[in-house]
GROMACS .gro file of C-alpha atoms in nm:
model
  513
    1MET     CA    1 -11.106   9.336   3.149
    2LYS     CA    2 -11.032   9.346   2.785
    3ILE     CA    3 -10.856   9.066   2.636
    4PHE     CA    4 -10.855   9.205   2.292
    5ASP     CA    5 -10.805   9.514   2.278
    6ASP     CA    6 -10.622   9.723   2.053
    7LEU     CA    7 -10.318   9.590   2.002
    8THR     CA    8 -10.118   9.810   2.213
    9THR     CA    9  -9.789  10.006   2.068
   10THR     CA   10  -9.620  10.188   2.236
   11ARG     CA   11  -9.305  10.344   2.149
   12ARG     CA   12  -8.925  10.393   2.334
   13ASP     CA   13  -8.789  10.669   2.242
   14ALA     CA   14  -8.429  10.569   2.316
   15MET     CA   15  -8.275  10.573   1.922
   16LYS     CA   16  -7.907  10.502   2.054
   17GLY     CA   17  -7.645  10.549   1.879
   18SER     CA   18  -7.505  10.316   1.604
   19LEU     CA   19  -7.370   9.974   1.632
   20GLY     CA   20  -7.163   9.968   1.269
   21ALA     CA   21  -7.209  10.060   0.933
   22ALA     CA   22  -7.222   9.906   0.605
   23SER     CA   23  -7.328   9.971   0.274
   24LEU     CA   24  -7.744   9.947   0.163
   25ALA     CA   25  -7.689   9.953  -0.206
   26ALA     CA   26  -7.884   9.652  -0.227
   27MET     CA   27  -8.071   9.628   0.088
   28GLY     CA   28  -8.395   9.594  -0.080
   29THR     CA   29  -8.274   9.238  -0.307
   30GLY     CA   30  -8.335   8.951  -0.014
   31VAL     CA   31  -8.242   8.873   0.338
   32ALA     CA   32  -7.924   8.761   0.273
   33VAL     CA   33  -7.751   9.085   0.108
   34PRO     CA   34  -7.692   9.291   0.496
   35VAL     CA   35  -7.535   8.929   0.601
   36ALA     CA   36  -7.264   8.937   0.301
   37ILE     CA   37  -7.201   9.316   0.273
   38THR     CA   38  -7.108   9.261   0.680
   39MET     CA   39  -6.919   8.970   0.683
   40ALA     CA   40  -6.716   9.137   0.382
   41SER     CA   41  -6.683   9.447   0.569
   42VAL     CA   42  -6.547   9.250   0.836
   43ALA     CA   43  -6.344   9.044   0.606
   44ALA     CA   44  -6.186   9.380   0.481
   45THR     CA   45  -6.121   9.575   0.828
   46THR     CA   46  -5.952   9.210   0.936
   47ASP     CA   47  -5.720   9.248   0.595
   48ALA     CA   48  -5.687   9.585   0.728
   49ALA     CA   49  -5.610   9.533   1.067
   50GLN     CA   50  -5.262   9.323   0.957
   51ALA     CA   51  -5.133   9.541   0.754
   52GLN     CA   52  -5.147   9.876   1.038
   53PRO     CA   53  -5.150   9.958   1.358
   54ALA     CA   54  -5.473   9.842   1.498
   55SER     CA   55  -5.705  10.174   1.611
   56GLY     CA   56  -5.942  10.081   1.862
   57GLY     CA   57  -6.187   9.775   1.615
   58ALA     CA   58  -6.565   9.868   1.548
   59ALA     CA   59  -6.555  10.184   1.817
   60SER     CA   60  -6.382  10.379   1.546
   61LEU     CA   61  -6.600  10.225   1.277
   62THR     CA   62  -6.724  10.538   1.104
   63GLN     CA   63  -7.068  10.548   1.214
   64PRO     CA   64  -7.340  10.655   0.978
   65ALA     CA   65  -7.410  11.036   0.937
   66THR     CA   66  -7.755  11.228   1.090
   67ASN     CA   67  -7.678  11.574   0.956
   68ILE     CA   68  -7.844  11.389   0.630
   69ASP     CA   69  -8.098  11.426   0.406
   70MET     CA   70  -8.205  11.056   0.337
   71HIS     CA   71  -8.346  11.052  -0.015
   72PRO     CA   72  -8.688  10.779  -0.042
   73GLY     CA   73  -8.498  10.504  -0.277
   74TYR     CA   74  -8.295  10.450   0.040
   75ALA     CA   75  -8.512  10.478   0.227
   76ARG     CA   76  -8.761  10.300   0.092
   77ALA     CA   77  -8.482   9.965   0.056
   78SER     CA   78  -8.346   9.963   0.421
   79ALA     CA   79  -8.732  10.031   0.523
   80GLN     CA   80  -8.843   9.726   0.360
   81MET     CA   81  -8.564   9.544   0.516
   82ALA     CA   82  -8.629   9.646   0.809
   83TYR     CA   83  -9.006   9.535   0.766
   84LEU     CA   84  -8.907   9.217   0.680
   85TRP     CA   85  -8.607   9.200   0.963
   86GLY     CA   86  -8.826   9.336   1.231
   87TRP     CA   87  -9.176   9.115   1.173
   88PRO     CA   88  -9.139   8.811   1.351
   89MET     CA   89  -8.981   8.997   1.705
   90VAL     CA   90  -9.302   9.273   1.628
   91ASN     CA   91  -9.546   8.990   1.613
   92MET     CA   92  -9.392   8.835   1.980
   93ILE     CA   93  -9.444   9.200   2.118
   94ASN     CA   94  -9.808   9.185   1.993
   95ARG     CA   95  -9.863   8.817   2.131
   96ARG     CA   96  -9.777   8.934   2.407
   97ASN     CA   97  -9.932   9.226   2.475
   98ARG     CA   98 -10.273   9.086   2.449
   99ILE     CA   99 -10.147   8.772   2.636
  100THR     CA  100 -10.064   8.949   2.929
  101GLN     CA  101 -10.363   9.143   2.964
  102ALA     CA  102 -10.531   8.831   3.163
  103PRO     CA  103 -10.577   8.896   3.477
  104TYR     CA  104 -10.536   8.514   3.609
  105PRO     CA  105 -10.439   8.255   3.472
  106GLY     CA  106 -10.688   8.024   3.251
  107LEU     CA  107 -10.880   8.000   2.923
  108VAL     CA  108 -10.993   8.312   2.673
  109GLY     CA  109 -11.303   8.275   2.599
  110GLY     CA  110 -11.233   7.888   2.712
  111ILE     CA  111 -11.009   7.891   2.467
  112LEU     CA  112 -10.681   8.014   2.455
  113PRO     CA  113 -10.423   7.973   2.743
  114ALA     CA  114 -10.334   8.291   2.878
  115ALA     CA  115 -10.196   8.464   3.197
  116PRO     CA  116 -10.056   8.783   3.376
  117ARG     CA  117  -9.634   8.799   3.289
  118GLY     CA  118  -9.422   8.574   3.401
  119GLN     CA  119  -9.734   8.288   3.469
  120ILE     CA  120  -9.840   8.046   3.261
  121GLY     CA  121 -10.209   7.909   3.134
  122MET     CA  122 -10.318   7.539   3.061
  123LEU     CA  123 -10.591   7.353   2.849
  124HIS     CA  124 -10.687   7.048   2.997
  125ASP     CA  125 -10.728   6.889   2.688
  126TYR     CA  126 -10.686   6.949   2.304
  127ILE     CA  127 -10.740   7.302   2.185
  128GLU     CA  128 -11.062   7.426   2.015
  129PRO     CA  129 -11.057   7.518   1.694
  130SER     CA  130 -11.228   7.802   1.691
  131GLU     CA  131 -10.920   7.904   1.879
  132THR     CA  132 -10.710   8.215   1.640
  133PHE     CA  133 -10.423   8.312   1.836
  134VAL     CA  134 -10.213   8.097   1.614
  135THR     CA  135 -10.221   7.903   1.278
  136CYS     CA  136 -10.180   7.546   1.250
  137PRO     CA  137 -10.256   7.423   1.569
  138ASN     CA  138 -10.156   7.077   1.670
  139GLN     CA  139 -10.449   6.781   1.797
  140ASP     CA  140 -10.199   6.560   1.974
  141VAL     CA  141 -10.050   6.708   2.275
  142VAL     CA  142 -10.195   6.995   2.570
  143TYR     CA  143 -10.091   7.337   2.526
  144GLY     CA  144  -9.930   7.583   2.783
  145LEU     CA  145  -9.876   7.982   2.691
  146GLY     CA  146  -9.709   8.209   2.882
  147PHE     CA  147  -9.458   8.565   2.825
  148PHE     CA  148  -9.256   8.712   3.022
  149ASP     CA  149  -8.981   8.975   3.091
  150LEU     CA  150  -8.726   8.798   3.217
  151ASP     CA  151  -8.428   9.125   3.329
  152GLU     CA  152  -8.734   9.231   3.514
  153GLU     CA  153  -8.852   8.910   3.642
  154PRO     CA  154  -8.674   8.595   3.601
  155VAL     CA  155  -8.950   8.299   3.668
  156VAL     CA  156  -8.917   7.912   3.774
  157ILE     CA  157  -9.058   7.692   3.547
  158GLN     CA  158  -9.187   7.306   3.715
  159VAL     CA  159  -9.130   7.004   3.541
  160PRO     CA  160  -9.364   6.771   3.683
  161ASN     CA  161  -9.294   6.326   3.701
  162PHE     CA  162  -9.441   6.273   3.357
  163GLY     CA  163  -9.304   5.924   3.302
  164ASN     CA  164  -9.330   5.814   2.984
  165ARG     CA  165  -9.538   6.000   2.853
  166PHE     CA  166  -9.394   6.200   2.577
  167TRP     CA  167  -9.357   6.567   2.623
  168VAL     CA  168  -9.146   6.934   2.548
  169TYR     CA  169  -9.111   7.283   2.734
  170ALA     CA  170  -9.052   7.449   2.415
  171LEU     CA  171  -8.891   7.827   2.497
  172TYR     CA  172  -8.874   8.131   2.279
  173ASP     CA  173  -8.735   8.471   2.259
  174GLN     CA  174  -8.866   8.686   2.138
  175ARG     CA  175  -8.590   8.637   1.789
  176THR     CA  176  -8.834   8.328   1.809
  177ASP     CA  177  -8.508   8.104   1.847
  178GLN     CA  178  -8.538   7.836   2.149
  179PHE     CA  179  -8.351   7.864   2.406
  180GLY     CA  180  -8.282   7.602   2.703
  181ARG     CA  181  -8.360   7.198   2.694
  182LEU     CA  182  -8.610   7.092   2.824
  183GLY     CA  183  -8.794   6.752   2.746
  184LYS     CA  184  -8.823   6.412   2.716
  185PRO     CA  185  -8.567   6.454   2.421
  186TYR     CA  186  -8.289   6.608   2.684
  187GLY     CA  187  -8.360   6.355   2.963
  188THR     CA  188  -8.471   6.638   3.170
  189LYS     CA  189  -8.552   6.540   3.499
  190PRO     CA  190  -8.863   6.646   3.760
  191GLY     CA  191  -8.757   6.952   3.966
  192PHE     CA  192  -8.811   7.305   3.930
  193TYR     CA  193  -8.632   7.557   3.599
  194LEU     CA  194  -8.518   7.879   3.680
  195LEU     CA  195  -8.562   8.122   3.339
  196VAL     CA  196  -8.306   8.438   3.390
  197GLY     CA  197  -8.271   8.743   3.082
  198PRO     CA  198  -7.967   8.816   2.924
  199LYS     CA  199  -7.890   9.139   3.209
  200TRP     CA  200  -8.013   8.818   3.549
  201LYS     CA  201  -7.674   8.797   3.748
  202GLY     CA  202  -7.804   8.630   4.067
  203ARG     CA  203  -7.657   8.284   4.205
  204LYS     CA  204  -7.855   8.036   4.108
  205PRO     CA  205  -8.078   7.907   4.491
  206ALA     CA  206  -8.178   7.627   4.684
  207GLY     CA  207  -8.351   7.382   4.554
  208ILE     CA  208  -8.330   7.505   4.171
  209THR     CA  209  -8.232   7.301   3.919
  210GLU     CA  210  -8.146   7.472   3.647
  211VAL     CA  211  -8.109   7.780   3.545
  212VAL     CA  212  -8.227   7.831   3.189
  213ARG     CA  213  -8.116   8.199   3.063
  214SER     CA  214  -8.251   8.345   2.722
  215SER     CA  215  -8.074   8.572   2.491
  216THR     CA  216  -8.347   8.830   2.535
  217ARG     CA  217  -8.608   8.978   2.791
  218LEU     CA  218  -8.875   8.916   2.628
  219ALA     CA  219  -8.969   8.533   2.649
  220ASN     CA  220  -9.270   8.311   2.598
  221ALA     CA  221  -9.326   7.951   2.699
  222ILE     CA  222  -9.521   7.697   2.529
  223PRO     CA  223  -9.532   7.394   2.657
  224ARG     CA  224  -9.660   7.033   2.480
  225ILE     CA  225  -9.752   6.713   2.639
  226PHE     CA  226  -9.862   6.489   2.415
  227GLN     CA  227 -10.232   6.288   2.476
  228ASP     CA  228 -10.345   6.029   2.232
  229ASP     CA  229 -10.702   6.027   2.168
  230THR     CA  230 -10.864   5.813   2.493
  231PRO     CA  231 -11.134   5.937   2.738
  232GLU     CA  232 -10.841   5.723   2.999
  233ASP     CA  233 -10.538   5.912   2.829
  234ARG     CA  234 -10.794   6.269   2.938
  235ARG     CA  235 -10.859   6.187   3.264
  236ALA     CA  236 -10.489   6.033   3.330
  237ILE     CA  237 -10.331   6.349   3.160
  238GLN     CA  238 -10.516   6.556   3.466
  239SER     CA  239 -10.270   6.507   3.769
  240VAL     CA  240  -9.953   6.613   3.554
  241ILE     CA  241 -10.049   6.884   3.352
  242ASN     CA  242 -10.210   7.055   3.690
  243GLN     CA  243  -9.791   7.066   3.838
  244VAL     CA  244  -9.716   7.238   3.488
  245LEU     CA  245  -9.674   7.587   3.631
  246VAL     CA  246  -9.448   7.926   3.620
  247TYR     CA  247  -9.430   8.195   3.814
  248PRO     CA  248  -9.215   8.484   3.948
  249LEU     CA  249  -8.897   8.368   4.138
  250LYS     CA  250  -9.053   8.517   4.492
  251ASP     CA  251  -9.307   8.290   4.515
  252PHE     CA  252  -9.032   7.974   4.447
  253THR     CA  253  -9.073   7.724   4.814
  254GLY     CA  254  -8.876   7.459   4.670
  255LYS     CA  255  -9.268   7.296   4.694
  256MET     CA  256  -9.426   7.165   4.348
  257LYS     CA  257  -9.735   7.398   4.365
  258THR     CA  258 -10.051   7.249   4.188
  259ILE     CA  259 -10.394   7.398   3.978
  260GLU     CA  260 -10.616   7.222   3.911
  261TRP     CA  261 -10.701   7.340   3.532
  262ALA     CA  262 -10.985   7.238   3.364
  263LYS     CA  263 -11.160   7.411   3.607
  264VAL     CA  264 -11.032   7.758   3.617
  265THR     CA  265 -11.228   7.984   3.581
  266ASN     CA  266 -11.291   8.088   3.210
  267ILE     CA  267 -11.174   8.471   3.123
  268PRO     CA  268 -11.455   8.607   2.942
  269ALA     CA  269 -11.386   8.731   2.617
  270PRO     CA  270 -11.613   8.833   2.233
  271PRO     CA  271 -11.665   8.577   2.006
  272GLN     CA  272 -11.389   8.476   1.799
  273ASP     CA  273 -11.486   8.456   1.400
  274ALA     CA  274 -11.219   8.193   1.301
  275SER     CA  275 -11.296   8.294   0.955
  276SER     CA  276 -11.083   8.571   0.933
  277GLY     CA  277 -10.792   8.343   0.988
  278GLU     CA  278 -10.577   8.418   1.240
  279THR     CA  279 -10.540   8.732   1.438
  280LYS     CA  280 -10.349   9.006   1.244
  281TRP     CA  281 -10.050   9.055   1.475
  282VAL     CA  282  -9.829   9.323   1.273
  283VAL     CA  283 -10.046   9.621   1.173
  284PRO     CA  284  -9.820   9.730   0.904
  285GLU     CA  285  -9.943  10.104   1.010
  286LYS     CA  286  -9.801  10.081   1.343
  287PHE     CA  287  -9.485   9.827   1.212
  288PHE     CA  288  -9.272  10.137   1.257
  289ASP     CA  289  -9.381  10.277   1.583
  290GLN     CA  290  -9.347  10.005   1.751
  291PHE     CA  291  -8.977   9.861   1.570
  292GLY     CA  292  -8.753  10.177   1.814
  293GLU     CA  293  -8.857   9.816   2.111
  294VAL     CA  294  -8.727   9.640   1.910
  295LEU     CA  295  -8.419   9.761   1.748
  296ASP     CA  296  -8.366   9.817   2.198
  297ASN     CA  297  -8.440   9.537   2.373
  298VAL     CA  298  -8.300   9.219   2.135
  299ASP     CA  299  -7.873   9.319   2.112
  300PRO     CA  300  -7.719   9.244   1.786
  301LEU     CA  301  -7.621   8.904   1.689
  302PRO     CA  302  -7.199   8.859   1.553
  303GLY     CA  303  -7.271   9.031   1.164
  304GLU     CA  304  -7.571   9.299   1.263
  305GLU     CA  305  -7.439   9.525   1.431
  306ALA     CA  306  -7.417   9.741   1.088
  307MET     CA  307  -7.758   9.635   0.998
  308TYR     CA  308  -7.867   9.807   1.368
  309GLY     CA  309  -7.707  10.115   1.278
  310GLN     CA  310  -7.872  10.169   0.957
  311PHE     CA  311  -8.183  10.120   1.080
  312ARG     CA  312  -8.123  10.362   1.430
  313LEU     CA  313  -8.032  10.562   1.173
  314LEU     CA  314  -8.360  10.542   1.045
  315MET     CA  315  -8.602  10.612   1.306
  316THR     CA  316  -8.344  10.917   1.376
  317LEU     CA  317  -8.456  11.056   1.106
  318ALA     CA  318  -8.817  10.966   1.045
  319ALA     CA  319  -8.846  11.101   1.378
  320LYS     CA  320  -8.743  11.429   1.303
  321ASP     CA  321  -8.864  11.447   0.935
  322PRO     CA  322  -9.315  11.422   0.871
  323GLU     CA  323  -9.239  11.252   0.472
  324LEU     CA  324  -9.033  11.017   0.639
  325LYS     CA  325  -9.204  10.902   0.867
  326LYS     CA  326  -9.511  10.839   0.589
  327LEU     CA  327  -9.238  10.636   0.348
  328LEU     CA  328  -9.176  10.408   0.600
  329VAL     CA  329  -9.566  10.358   0.627
  330GLU     CA  330  -9.638  10.337   0.260
  331THR     CA  331  -9.348  10.067   0.236
  332ALA     CA  332  -9.449   9.895   0.559
  333VAL     CA  333  -9.831   9.814   0.334
  334GLU     CA  334  -9.640   9.751   0.024
  335SER     CA  335  -9.380   9.434   0.180
  336GLU     CA  336  -9.680   9.301   0.416
  337GLU     CA  337  -9.820   9.245   0.076
  338LYS     CA  338  -9.588   9.172  -0.211
  339ILE     CA  339  -9.291   9.021   0.112
  340ILE     CA  340  -9.426   8.841   0.407
  341HIS     CA  341  -9.827   8.749   0.203
  342PRO     CA  342  -9.649   8.475  -0.001
  343PHE     CA  343  -9.545   8.356   0.306
  344PHE     CA  344  -9.862   8.190   0.368
  345LEU     CA  345  -9.766   7.980   0.062
  346TRP     CA  346  -9.599   7.595   0.134
  347LYS     CA  347  -9.397   7.626  -0.130
  348ASN     CA  348  -9.190   7.934  -0.001
  349ASN     CA  349  -9.143   7.755   0.365
  350GLY     CA  350  -8.791   7.526   0.362
  351HIS     CA  351  -8.705   7.325   0.131
  352ALA     CA  352  -8.835   7.062  -0.079
  353ALA     CA  353  -8.893   6.723   0.026
  354GLY     CA  354  -9.020   6.467  -0.197
  355ASN     CA  355  -9.354   6.359  -0.421
  356GLY     CA  356  -9.474   6.762  -0.331
  357TRP     CA  357  -9.418   6.792  -0.045
  358ASN     CA  358  -9.201   7.055   0.179
  359ARG     CA  359  -9.037   7.032   0.510
  360SER     CA  360  -8.953   7.290   0.809
  361THR     CA  361  -8.576   7.433   0.749
  362ASN     CA  362  -8.362   7.567   1.110
  363ASN     CA  363  -8.643   7.570   1.210
  364ALA     CA  364  -8.650   7.797   1.564
  365GLN     CA  365  -8.277   7.824   1.600
  366TRP     CA  366  -8.350   8.076   1.290
  367GLY     CA  367  -7.944   8.217   1.384
  368ILE     CA  368  -7.880   8.488   1.053
  369ASP     CA  369  -8.174   8.292   0.804
  370TYR     CA  370  -8.406   8.630   0.817
  371TYR     CA  371  -8.599   8.392   0.537
  372ASN     CA  372  -8.694   8.078   0.712
  373ARG     CA  373  -8.794   8.335   1.027
  374THR     CA  374  -8.993   8.488   0.912
  375GLY     CA  375  -9.163   8.267   0.636
  376THR     CA  376  -9.242   8.070   0.978
  377SER     CA  377  -9.409   8.321   1.237
  378LYS     CA  378  -9.633   8.466   0.946
  379SER     CA  379  -9.752   8.043   0.828
  380ASN     CA  380  -9.715   7.832   1.163
  381MET     CA  381  -9.546   8.049   1.466
  382PHE     CA  382  -9.345   7.865   1.712
  383ASP     CA  383  -9.220   7.564   1.570
  384ASN     CA  384  -9.048   7.261   1.765
  385ARG     CA  385  -8.617   7.269   1.697
  386PRO     CA  386  -8.544   7.021   1.412
  387ASN     CA  387  -8.429   6.763   1.596
  388GLU     CA  388  -8.760   6.841   1.878
  389THR     CA  389  -9.007   6.809   1.520
  390GLN     CA  390  -9.016   6.812   1.193
  391TYR     CA  391  -9.288   6.945   1.011
  392PHE     CA  392  -9.346   6.899   0.619
  393TYR     CA  393  -9.680   7.042   0.470
  394THR     CA  394  -9.778   7.119   0.127
  395ASP     CA  395 -10.074   7.275  -0.042
  396PHE     CA  396 -10.098   7.014  -0.386
  397ASP     CA  397 -10.155   6.654  -0.458
  398GLY     CA  398  -9.856   6.445  -0.580
  399ALA     CA  399  -9.984   6.542  -0.943
  400GLY     CA  400  -9.937   6.881  -0.837
  401GLY     CA  401 -10.290   7.025  -0.821
  402GLN     CA  402 -10.422   7.219  -0.555
  403LEU     CA  403 -10.611   7.014  -0.265
  404THR     CA  404 -10.950   7.113  -0.268
  405GLY     CA  405 -11.209   6.934  -0.112
  406GLY     CA  406 -11.481   6.852  -0.408
  407THR     CA  407 -11.182   6.566  -0.489
  408SER     CA  408 -11.153   6.329  -0.255
  409TYR     CA  409 -10.767   6.192  -0.167
  410GLU     CA  410 -10.606   5.851   0.009
  411ILE     CA  411 -10.237   5.928   0.192
  412THR     CA  412 -10.086   5.564   0.201
  413PHE     CA  413  -9.765   5.515   0.454
  414PRO     CA  414  -9.649   5.188   0.327
  415ALA     CA  415  -9.548   4.914   0.545
  416GLY     CA  416  -9.287   5.049   0.764
  417GLN     CA  417  -9.242   5.360   0.618
  418GLU     CA  418  -9.481   5.554   0.818
  419PRO     CA  419  -9.221   5.871   0.999
  420PRO     CA  420  -8.969   5.752   1.241
  421VAL     CA  421  -9.014   5.864   1.540
  422ASN     CA  422  -8.909   5.861   1.883
  423GLY     CA  423  -9.195   6.041   1.998
  424PHE     CA  424  -9.504   6.062   1.766
  425TRP     CA  425  -9.651   6.095   1.451
  426SER     CA  426  -9.937   6.279   1.290
  427LEU     CA  427 -10.130   6.399   0.966
  428THR     CA  428 -10.311   6.729   1.030
  429LEU     CA  429 -10.562   6.889   0.760
  430TYR     CA  430 -10.592   7.289   0.717
  431ASN     CA  431 -10.818   7.509   0.571
  432ASP     CA  432 -10.756   7.786   0.377
  433LYS     CA  433 -10.646   8.025   0.680
  434HIS     CA  434 -10.413   7.668   0.794
  435LEU     CA  435 -10.684   7.724   1.085
  436PHE     CA  436 -10.928   7.343   1.151
  437HIS     CA  437 -11.183   7.234   0.958
  438ALA     CA  438 -11.458   7.253   1.251
  439ASN     CA  439 -11.671   6.916   1.109
  440PRO     CA  440 -11.959   6.711   1.287
  441LEU     CA  441 -11.705   6.416   1.363
  442LYS     CA  442 -11.410   6.633   1.601
  443ARG     CA  443 -11.194   6.482   1.397
  444TYR     CA  444 -10.866   6.780   1.217
  445SER     CA  445 -10.558   6.504   1.266
  446LEU     CA  446 -10.451   6.093   1.223
  447GLY     CA  447 -10.184   5.926   1.331
  448THR     CA  448 -10.051   5.765   1.640
  449LYS     CA  449 -10.240   5.945   1.933
  450ASN     CA  450 -10.554   5.711   1.721
  451LYS     CA  451 -10.570   5.363   1.851
  452ASN     CA  452 -10.877   5.280   1.601
  453LEU     CA  453 -10.683   5.326   1.318
  454LYS     CA  454 -10.759   5.038   1.040
  455ARG     CA  455 -10.455   4.882   0.811
  456ASN     CA  456 -10.433   4.734   0.504
  457ALA     CA  457 -10.418   4.362   0.445
  458ASP     CA  458 -10.036   4.363   0.338
  459GLY     CA  459  -9.944   4.654   0.703
  460SER     CA  460  -9.946   4.991   0.529
  461LEU     CA  461 -10.211   5.292   0.653
  462THR     CA  462 -10.392   5.456   0.397
  463LEU     CA  463 -10.549   5.769   0.554
  464TYR     CA  464 -10.804   5.960   0.349
  465ALA     CA  465 -10.881   6.361   0.303
  466GLY     CA  466 -11.194   6.525   0.097
  467ALA     CA  467 -11.530   6.704   0.216
  468LYS     CA  468 -11.665   6.324   0.139
  469SER     CA  469 -11.629   6.078   0.357
  470PRO     CA  470 -11.470   5.752   0.209
  471GLY     CA  471 -11.791   5.539   0.318
  472GLY     CA  472 -11.803   5.187   0.524
  473ASP     CA  473 -11.482   5.108   0.789
  474LYS     CA  474 -11.270   5.410   0.576
  475GLU     CA  475 -11.430   5.653   0.775
  476THR     CA  476 -11.194   5.591   1.065
  477ASN     CA  477 -10.908   5.639   0.875
  478TRP     CA  478 -11.017   5.961   0.674
  479ILE     CA  479 -10.971   6.368   0.778
  480PRO     CA  480 -11.269   6.594   0.694
  481ALA     CA  481 -11.196   6.850   0.423
  482PRO     CA  482 -11.377   7.212   0.369
  483ASP     CA  483 -11.507   7.247   0.042
  484GLY     CA  484 -11.309   7.466  -0.100
  485THR     CA  485 -10.907   7.497  -0.092
  486PHE     CA  486 -10.687   7.310   0.174
  487SER     CA  487 -10.334   7.186   0.312
  488LEU     CA  488 -10.222   6.899   0.453
  489TYR     CA  489  -9.916   6.870   0.738
  490ILE     CA  490  -9.745   6.640   0.945
  491ARG     CA  491  -9.589   6.651   1.254
  492ALA     CA  492  -9.288   6.436   1.327
  493TYR     CA  493  -9.196   6.486   1.711
  494TRP     CA  494  -8.819   6.325   1.778
  495GLY     CA  495  -8.747   6.242   1.489
  496LYS     CA  496  -8.525   5.888   1.416
  497GLN     CA  497  -8.184   5.893   1.152
  498GLY     CA  498  -8.477   5.890   0.877
  499ILE     CA  499  -8.645   6.209   0.943
  500LEU     CA  500  -8.356   6.379   1.060
  501ASP     CA  501  -8.134   6.367   0.777
  502GLY     CA  502  -8.416   6.409   0.585
  503SER     CA  503  -8.381   6.063   0.385
  504TRP     CA  504  -8.765   5.915   0.437
  505LYS     CA  505  -8.979   6.090   0.271
  506PRO     CA  506  -9.339   6.178   0.306
  507PRO     CA  507  -9.582   5.993   0.157
  508VAL     CA  508  -9.743   6.048  -0.239
  509ILE     CA  509 -10.086   6.236  -0.199
  510ARG     CA  510 -10.319   6.056  -0.480
  511LYS     CA  511 -10.641   6.132  -0.634
  512THR     CA  512 -10.963   5.889  -0.667
  513GLY     CA  513 -11.228   6.107  -0.650
   0.00000   0.00000   0.00000
């Protein structure tokens, strides 16, 4: 079984009729323009309907003509918008294609949870620093991962009794929006939850606690279960995570199934090269070979119909014109560099949070916020909802200088001003690839999970970051950095009001040497 084959690039030849029409004159200028045009068109149609007899509504609108020879400038503008809009959804397709190659639930190369379609794999401890499946991994939780086709095969996800332990099952549709509300913040009860797709029409089977519907057939689950850094908690968590399972509805018996995740045979795979950064999930040269699958399987949100009509027209014409198809590929390559790549910088993510930090915006409930959806898909895919987690991140110190391992820094939370949370918080350090910097201490984050942090005499908490140890008893509060550039990242799980309303500000990062 070759788990790390080249990305699958299947294409569905189902160029359906256009779903709407709108001006494309400004499509290449920004993500908000097409929506504004669409809404203006809707408003104009509404006004006309008030003045004249109804004539069939949207179905009667003139659709894009297909007997045209689209000129390159228009095609490029349309292709550019398609690329930035569709990038997260093609990303999801390729992650699914890779992960579901697993022959059984387990860890690929002993590192990454994976499972066949309709199942889930679980870690039994923190994720290894060598993983490259996703940027900005978390070393406060035990993760799981699985992908599903919920119209083809509804699945049961088990919720064991987590007691007082924080947990949340993040369920994502193909747009990377979360669906369902399963977790401690929601008071979810232990039981069996049925995940279904948009076209599923069955009844809730006996023994199922609740039916949870995704808006797209492609979906995935990433459970997160808090674990502190003590050996005692690593042992205590095993019995509960061994009941975190997903399986097809046909295998449901009404009784909790168990897998001892720590004893599952690892799935062989070539070693990963973390120095290259995250796996390249979107290949620009192949993007438009996969884009049709997105249009076929992800229904438009309200207001997106006109955009879909333009994208379908583009795909229909490109299928018949090799020169146009070549132009689409060229545009994808250019867009990857000029539009997608800048999202890797934290200053281009979310909005300012104070003291040189940015914070996440609309995370995992993107709707038509294409800017932040695409930005997060590039920089740190699979956020939780804002009420579940808020993320604060920066590449710079408080004076605006780039964080670098050659300099030492301190981050002080005044007494009573650590992130106000009902769950937990942490400060994590990432290298220039947004991955962990492997270090002899095997320490990548500090926060609630750590039981030996040393506080200052006034009750404040100072954490240290840099390639050089701060020495003495300060080393307990130190996160080692690479010699080169790095970034810092605060997670606030299940935030209290100060996190939710933005009144809490992350601390200043000060250079000390």
